[in-house]
Coordinates of N, CA and C in Angstrom, one line a residue:
X546 N -15.4 7.4 4.0 CA -14.7 8.5 4.7 C -14.7 9.7 3.8
X547 N -14.5 10.9 4.3 CA -14.6 12.1 3.6 C -13.3 12.8 3.5
X548 N -13.1 13.5 2.4 CA -11.8 14.2 2.2 C -12.0 15.3 1.2
X549 N -11.4 16.5 1.4 CA -11.4 17.6 0.4 C -10.1 18.4 0.5
X550 N -9.9 19.1 -0.5 CA -8.7 20.0 -0.5 C -8.9 21.2 -1.4
X551 N -8.0 22.2 -1.3 CA -8.1 23.4 -2.0 C -6.8 24.0 -2.3
X552 N -6.7 24.8 -3.4 CA -5.5 25.6 -3.7 C -5.9 27.0 -4.1
X553 N -5.2 28.0 -3.6 CA -5.5 29.4 -4.0 C -4.2 30.1 -4.3
X554 N -4.1 30.7 -5.4 CA -2.9 31.5 -5.8 C -3.0 32.9 -5.3
X555 N -2.2 33.2 -4.2 CA -2.2 34.5 -3.6 C -1.5 35.5 -4.5
X556 N -0.3 35.2 -5.0 CA 0.5 36.0 -5.9 C 0.9 35.2 -7.1
X557 N 1.7 35.7 -8.0 CA 2.2 35.0 -9.1 C 3.0 33.8 -8.7
X558 N 3.8 33.9 -7.7 CA 4.7 32.9 -7.3 C 4.4 32.3 -5.9
X559 N 3.2 32.7 -5.4 CA 2.9 32.2 -4.0 C 1.5 31.6 -4.0
X560 N 1.4 30.5 -3.4 CA 0.0 29.8 -3.3 C -0.2 29.2 -1.9
X561 N -1.4 29.1 -1.5 CA -1.8 28.5 -0.3 C -2.7 27.3 -0.6
X562 N -2.4 26.2 0.0 CA -3.3 25.0 -0.2 C -3.5 24.3 1.1
X563 N -4.5 23.5 1.2 CA -4.8 22.8 2.4 C -5.8 21.6 2.1
X564 N -6.1 20.9 3.1 CA -6.9 19.8 3.0 C -7.5 19.2 4.3
X565 N -8.5 18.5 4.2 CA -9.2 17.8 5.3 C -9.5 16.4 4.9
X566 N -9.2 15.4 5.8 CA -9.6 14.1 5.4 C -9.9 13.3 6.7
X567 N -10.7 12.3 6.5 CA -10.9 11.3 7.6 C -10.3 10.0 7.1
X568 N -9.7 9.3 8.1 CA -9.1 8.0 7.7 C -9.7 6.9 8.7
X569 N -9.5 5.7 8.3 CA -10.0 4.6 9.1 C -8.9 3.5 9.1
X570 N -8.6 2.9 10.3 CA -7.6 1.9 10.4 C -8.2 0.7 11.2
X571 N -8.5 -0.4 10.5 CA -9.1 -1.5 11.3 C -8.1 -2.2 12.2
X572 N -8.6 -2.9 13.2 CA -7.8 -3.6 14.1 C -7.0 -4.7 13.3
X573 N -5.8 -4.9 13.6 CA -5.0 -6.0 13.0 C -4.9 -7.2 14.1
X574 N -4.6 -8.3 13.6 CA -4.5 -9.5 14.4 C -3.4 -9.2 15.5
X575 N -2.3 -8.6 15.1 CA -1.2 -8.3 16.0 C -1.6 -7.4 17.2
X576 N -2.6 -6.6 16.9 CA -3.1 -5.7 18.0 C -3.9 -6.4 19.1
X577 N -4.4 -7.6 18.8 CA -5.2 -8.4 19.7 C -4.4 -9.5 20.4
X578 N -3.2 -9.7 20.0 CA -2.3 -10.8 20.6 C -1.1 -10.1 21.2
X579 N -0.9 -10.3 22.5 CA 0.3 -9.7 23.2 C 1.6 -10.3 22.7
X580 N 2.6 -9.5 22.5 CA 3.9 -10.1 22.0 C 4.7 -10.6 23.1
X581 N 4.4 -10.2 24.4 CA 5.2 -10.8 25.5 C 4.2 -11.0 26.7
X582 N 4.7 -11.7 27.7 CA 3.8 -12.0 28.8 C 3.6 -10.8 29.7
X583 N 4.4 -9.7 29.5 CA 4.2 -8.5 30.4 C 3.2 -7.5 29.7
X584 N 2.8 -7.8 28.5 CA 1.8 -6.9 27.8 C 0.4 -7.3 28.2
X585 N -0.5 -6.3 28.2 CA -1.9 -6.5 28.4 C -2.6 -5.9 27.3
X586 N -3.7 -6.5 26.8 CA -4.5 -5.9 25.8 C -5.7 -5.3 26.4
X587 N -6.0 -4.1 26.0 CA -7.2 -3.4 26.5 C -8.5 -4.1 25.9
X588 N -9.4 -4.5 26.8 CA -10.6 -5.2 26.3 C -11.5 -4.3 25.5
X589 N -11.3 -3.0 25.7 CA -12.2 -2.0 25.0 C -11.6 -1.5 23.6
X590 N -10.6 -2.2 23.2 CA -9.9 -1.8 21.9 C -10.8 -1.8 20.8
X591 N -10.7 -0.8 19.9 CA -11.6 -0.8 18.7 C -10.8 -0.2 17.5
X592 N -11.5 -0.2 16.4 CA -10.9 0.4 15.2 C -10.5 1.9 15.4
X593 N -9.5 2.4 14.7 CA -9.0 3.7 14.9 C -9.6 4.6 13.8
X594 N -10.1 5.8 14.2 CA -10.6 6.8 13.2 C -9.8 8.0 13.4
X595 N -9.5 8.7 12.4 CA -8.6 9.8 12.4 C -9.0 11.0 11.6
X596 N -8.8 12.2 12.0 CA -9.1 13.4 11.2 C -7.7 14.1 11.0
X597 N -7.5 14.5 9.7 CA -6.2 15.1 9.4 C -6.5 16.5 8.7
X598 N -5.8 17.5 9.2 CA -5.9 18.8 8.6 C -4.5 19.3 8.2
X599 N -4.4 19.9 7.0 CA -3.1 20.3 6.5 C -3.3 21.7 5.8
X600 N -2.4 22.6 6.1 CA -2.4 23.9 5.5 C -1.0 24.3 5.2
X601 N -0.7 24.7 4.0 CA 0.6 25.0 3.5 C 0.7 26.3 2.7
X602 N 1.7 27.1 3.0 CA 1.9 28.3 2.2 C 3.3 28.1 1.5
X603 N 3.3 28.3 0.2 CA 4.5 28.0 -0.6 C 4.8 29.2 -1.5
X604 N 6.1 29.5 -1.6 CA 6.5 30.6 -2.5 C 7.6 30.0 -3.4
X605 N 7.4 30.1 -4.7 CA 8.4 29.6 -5.6 C 9.3 30.8 -6.0
X606 N 10.6 30.7 -5.5 CA 11.6 31.7 -5.7 C 12.0 31.7 -7.2
X607 N 12.4 30.5 -7.7 CA 12.8 30.3 -9.1 C 12.5 28.9 -9.4
X608 N 13.0 28.4 -10.5 CA 12.7 27.1 -11.0 C 13.2 26.0 -10.0
X609 N 14.3 26.2 -9.3 CA 14.9 25.2 -8.5 C 14.6 25.4 -7.0
X610 N 14.2 26.6 -6.6 CA 14.1 26.9 -5.1 C 12.7 27.4 -4.8
X611 N 12.3 26.9 -3.6 CA 11.0 27.4 -3.1 C 11.1 27.3 -1.5
X612 N 10.2 28.1 -0.9 CA 10.1 28.1 0.5 C 8.7 27.7 0.9
X613 N 8.6 27.0 2.0 CA 7.3 26.5 2.4 C 7.1 26.6 3.9
X614 N 5.9 26.9 4.3 CA 5.4 26.9 5.7 C 4.3 25.9 5.8
X615 N 4.4 24.9 6.6 CA 3.4 23.8 6.7 C 2.8 23.8 8.1
X616 N 1.5 23.5 8.1 CA 0.8 23.2 9.4 C 0.1 21.9 9.2
X617 N 0.3 21.0 10.1 CA -0.4 19.7 10.0 C -0.9 19.3 11.4
X618 N -2.1 18.8 11.4 CA -2.8 18.4 12.6 C -3.5 17.1 12.4
X619 N -3.3 16.1 13.3 CA -3.9 14.8 13.2 C -4.4 14.4 14.5
X620 N -5.6 13.9 14.6 CA -6.1 13.4 15.9 C -7.0 12.2 15.8
X621 N -6.9 11.3 16.7 CA -7.7 10.1 16.7 C -9.0 10.5 17.4
X622 N -10.1 10.1 16.8 CA -11.4 10.5 17.4 C -12.3 9.3 17.5
X623 N -13.4 9.4 18.2 CA -14.4 8.4 18.3 C -15.7 8.9 17.6
X624 N -15.9 8.5 16.4 CA -17.0 8.9 15.6 C -18.4 8.3 16.0
X625 N -18.3 7.3 16.8 CA -19.6 6.6 17.2 C -20.3 7.4 18.3
X626 N -19.7 8.3 19.0 CA -20.4 9.0 20.1 C -20.5 10.5 19.8

C-alpha cells in the first residue's frame, strides 16, 4: 500500500501538514460467521481497502497552548475495478 505526508511552515509559529495513505483490512473469521440466527452474511463480501486524507493547520501560541484546524476524510474503495 502507498502513503505519503508533508509539512510546510507558513509562519514562525504556524505550520500546515497533511498526508495520504491506503490501508488494507483482510476479512476476519468473525465477519464470515453470523453471531445470531437473524443475521445474514453477504456472499459477495471481500477484503476492505481504504483511502485516508488528512490536512491540518496548527498555530503554536506559546509553549503550552496551540490551536489546530483538522480535515480528515476516509472512504472505502474497490481497487480491483
